[in-house]
Amino acid sequence: MRASLEAQALEAVLNGTQWLMGPTLGEQQEPDATDMHVAAGRWKDEGRVFAIERAGQTLYPRYLFDESGTPIPEVDEILGVFAGYAPLRIASWFESTNSLLHGRRPRECLATVPSAVVEAARDHVASAMHG
């Protein structure tokens, strides 16, 4: 039963947004690099983005990046708030509606009101810790 629920959650998360692979991001940031995964992998290691592994592919949600393909600066702060959370759990939070964001999803607000998304993340973690 739990595996079925996790599979359903994963499908909802994957279907909710566009997902990018490392080479796509690498091409935008370092077109002359020999390994196009370098930029995305470095950002992931630095805690500036997260990714989900699916069928041997590392997938990055499009909403974490600005139009030039660079991580939105507040993402690292949000990921710091969610330190220790699994990537799927973080992605599920970004996909869920949030009352502090007036019923919108954090992924829908990240590019326009990133500070509000940071506050929503803090509120989510504080609420989980206190009841």
Coordinates of C-alpha atoms in Angstrom, one line a residue:
M1 CA 0.0 0.0 0.0
R2 CA 2.8 2.5 1.0
A3 CA 4.7 1.7 -2.2
S4 CA 1.5 2.4 -4.2
L5 CA 1.0 5.8 -2.5
E6 CA 4.7 6.7 -3.1
A7 CA 4.3 5.8 -6.8
Q8 CA 1.2 8.0 -7.0
A9 CA 3.0 10.9 -5.3
L10 CA 6.0 10.5 -7.6
E11 CA 3.7 10.6 -10.7
A12 CA 1.9 13.7 -9.4
V13 CA 5.2 15.5 -8.8
L14 CA 6.6 14.5 -12.2
N15 CA 3.5 15.5 -14.1
G16 CA 3.3 18.9 -12.3
T17 CA 6.2 20.6 -13.9
Q18 CA 8.9 20.4 -16.6
W19 CA 12.0 18.4 -15.7
L20 CA 15.4 19.1 -17.1
M21 CA 18.4 16.8 -17.3
G22 CA 21.9 17.8 -16.4
P23 CA 23.2 18.1 -20.0
T24 CA 20.4 20.6 -20.8
L25 CA 21.4 22.8 -17.9
G26 CA 25.1 22.4 -18.6
E27 CA 24.7 23.4 -22.2
Q28 CA 23.1 26.7 -21.1
Q29 CA 25.7 27.5 -18.5
E30 CA 29.0 26.1 -19.9
P31 CA 28.6 25.5 -23.6
D32 CA 32.3 24.7 -24.1
A33 CA 32.4 22.1 -21.3
T34 CA 33.2 18.5 -22.2
D35 CA 30.9 17.2 -19.5
M36 CA 27.5 18.9 -19.7
H37 CA 26.5 17.5 -16.3
V38 CA 29.1 19.6 -14.5
A39 CA 27.1 22.8 -13.8
A40 CA 24.0 20.9 -12.6
G41 CA 26.0 18.5 -10.5
R42 CA 28.0 21.3 -8.9
W43 CA 24.8 23.2 -8.0
K44 CA 23.3 20.1 -6.5
D45 CA 26.5 19.4 -4.4
E46 CA 26.4 23.1 -3.3
G47 CA 22.8 22.8 -2.1
R48 CA 21.6 25.3 -4.7
V49 CA 19.2 22.8 -6.4
F50 CA 17.8 19.4 -5.8
A51 CA 17.1 16.6 -8.2
I52 CA 15.1 13.4 -8.4
E53 CA 16.5 10.2 -9.8
R54 CA 14.2 8.4 -12.2
A55 CA 15.0 5.5 -14.5
G56 CA 18.7 6.2 -14.3
Q57 CA 18.3 9.9 -15.1
T58 CA 18.9 12.9 -12.8
L59 CA 16.0 15.2 -13.2
Y60 CA 15.9 18.9 -12.1
P61 CA 12.6 20.8 -11.8
R62 CA 12.5 23.7 -14.2
Y63 CA 11.0 26.0 -11.5
L64 CA 14.3 26.2 -9.7
F65 CA 16.0 28.1 -12.5
D66 CA 15.6 31.6 -14.0
E67 CA 15.2 32.2 -17.7
S68 CA 19.0 32.0 -18.3
G69 CA 19.2 28.6 -16.6
T70 CA 20.8 29.8 -13.3
P71 CA 19.3 28.7 -10.0
I72 CA 17.0 31.2 -8.4
P73 CA 19.1 32.6 -5.4
E74 CA 16.5 31.9 -2.8
V75 CA 16.4 28.2 -3.6
D76 CA 19.5 27.5 -1.5
E77 CA 17.8 29.1 1.4
I78 CA 14.7 27.0 0.9
L79 CA 16.8 23.9 0.6
G80 CA 18.5 24.8 3.9
V81 CA 15.2 25.0 5.6
F82 CA 14.4 21.5 4.3
A83 CA 17.8 20.1 5.3
G84 CA 17.5 16.4 5.8
Y85 CA 14.3 16.1 3.7
A86 CA 14.3 13.6 0.8
P87 CA 14.2 15.2 -2.7
L88 CA 10.8 13.7 -3.4
R89 CA 9.4 15.2 -0.2
I90 CA 10.8 18.6 -1.2
A91 CA 9.3 18.3 -4.7
S92 CA 6.0 17.3 -3.2
W93 CA 6.0 20.5 -1.1
F94 CA 6.7 22.6 -4.1
E95 CA 3.8 20.9 -5.9
S96 CA 1.3 21.3 -3.0
T97 CA -1.0 24.3 -2.6
N98 CA 0.0 26.6 0.3
S99 CA -2.3 28.9 2.4
L100 CA 0.5 31.4 2.9
L101 CA 0.8 31.7 -0.8
H102 CA -3.0 32.3 -1.2
G103 CA -3.6 28.7 -2.3
R104 CA -0.9 28.8 -5.0
R105 CA 1.9 26.2 -5.3
P106 CA 5.4 27.3 -4.2
R107 CA 6.7 26.4 -7.6
E108 CA 4.2 28.9 -9.1
C109 CA 5.5 31.7 -6.9
L110 CA 9.2 31.1 -6.8
A111 CA 10.2 33.3 -9.8
T112 CA 7.9 36.2 -8.8
V113 CA 7.8 36.3 -5.0
P114 CA 10.7 34.1 -3.8
S115 CA 10.9 35.6 -0.3
A116 CA 7.3 34.5 0.3
V117 CA 8.2 31.0 -0.8
V118 CA 11.1 31.0 1.7
E119 CA 8.7 32.1 4.5
A120 CA 6.2 29.4 3.4
A121 CA 9.0 26.8 3.7
R122 CA 9.9 28.0 7.2
D123 CA 6.3 27.9 8.3
H124 CA 5.9 24.4 6.9
V125 CA 8.9 23.0 8.8
A126 CA 8.0 24.9 12.0
S127 CA 4.4 23.5 11.8
A128 CA 5.7 20.0 11.3
M129 CA 8.0 20.3 14.3
H130 CA 5.3 21.7 16.6
G131 CA 2.4 19.5 15.8

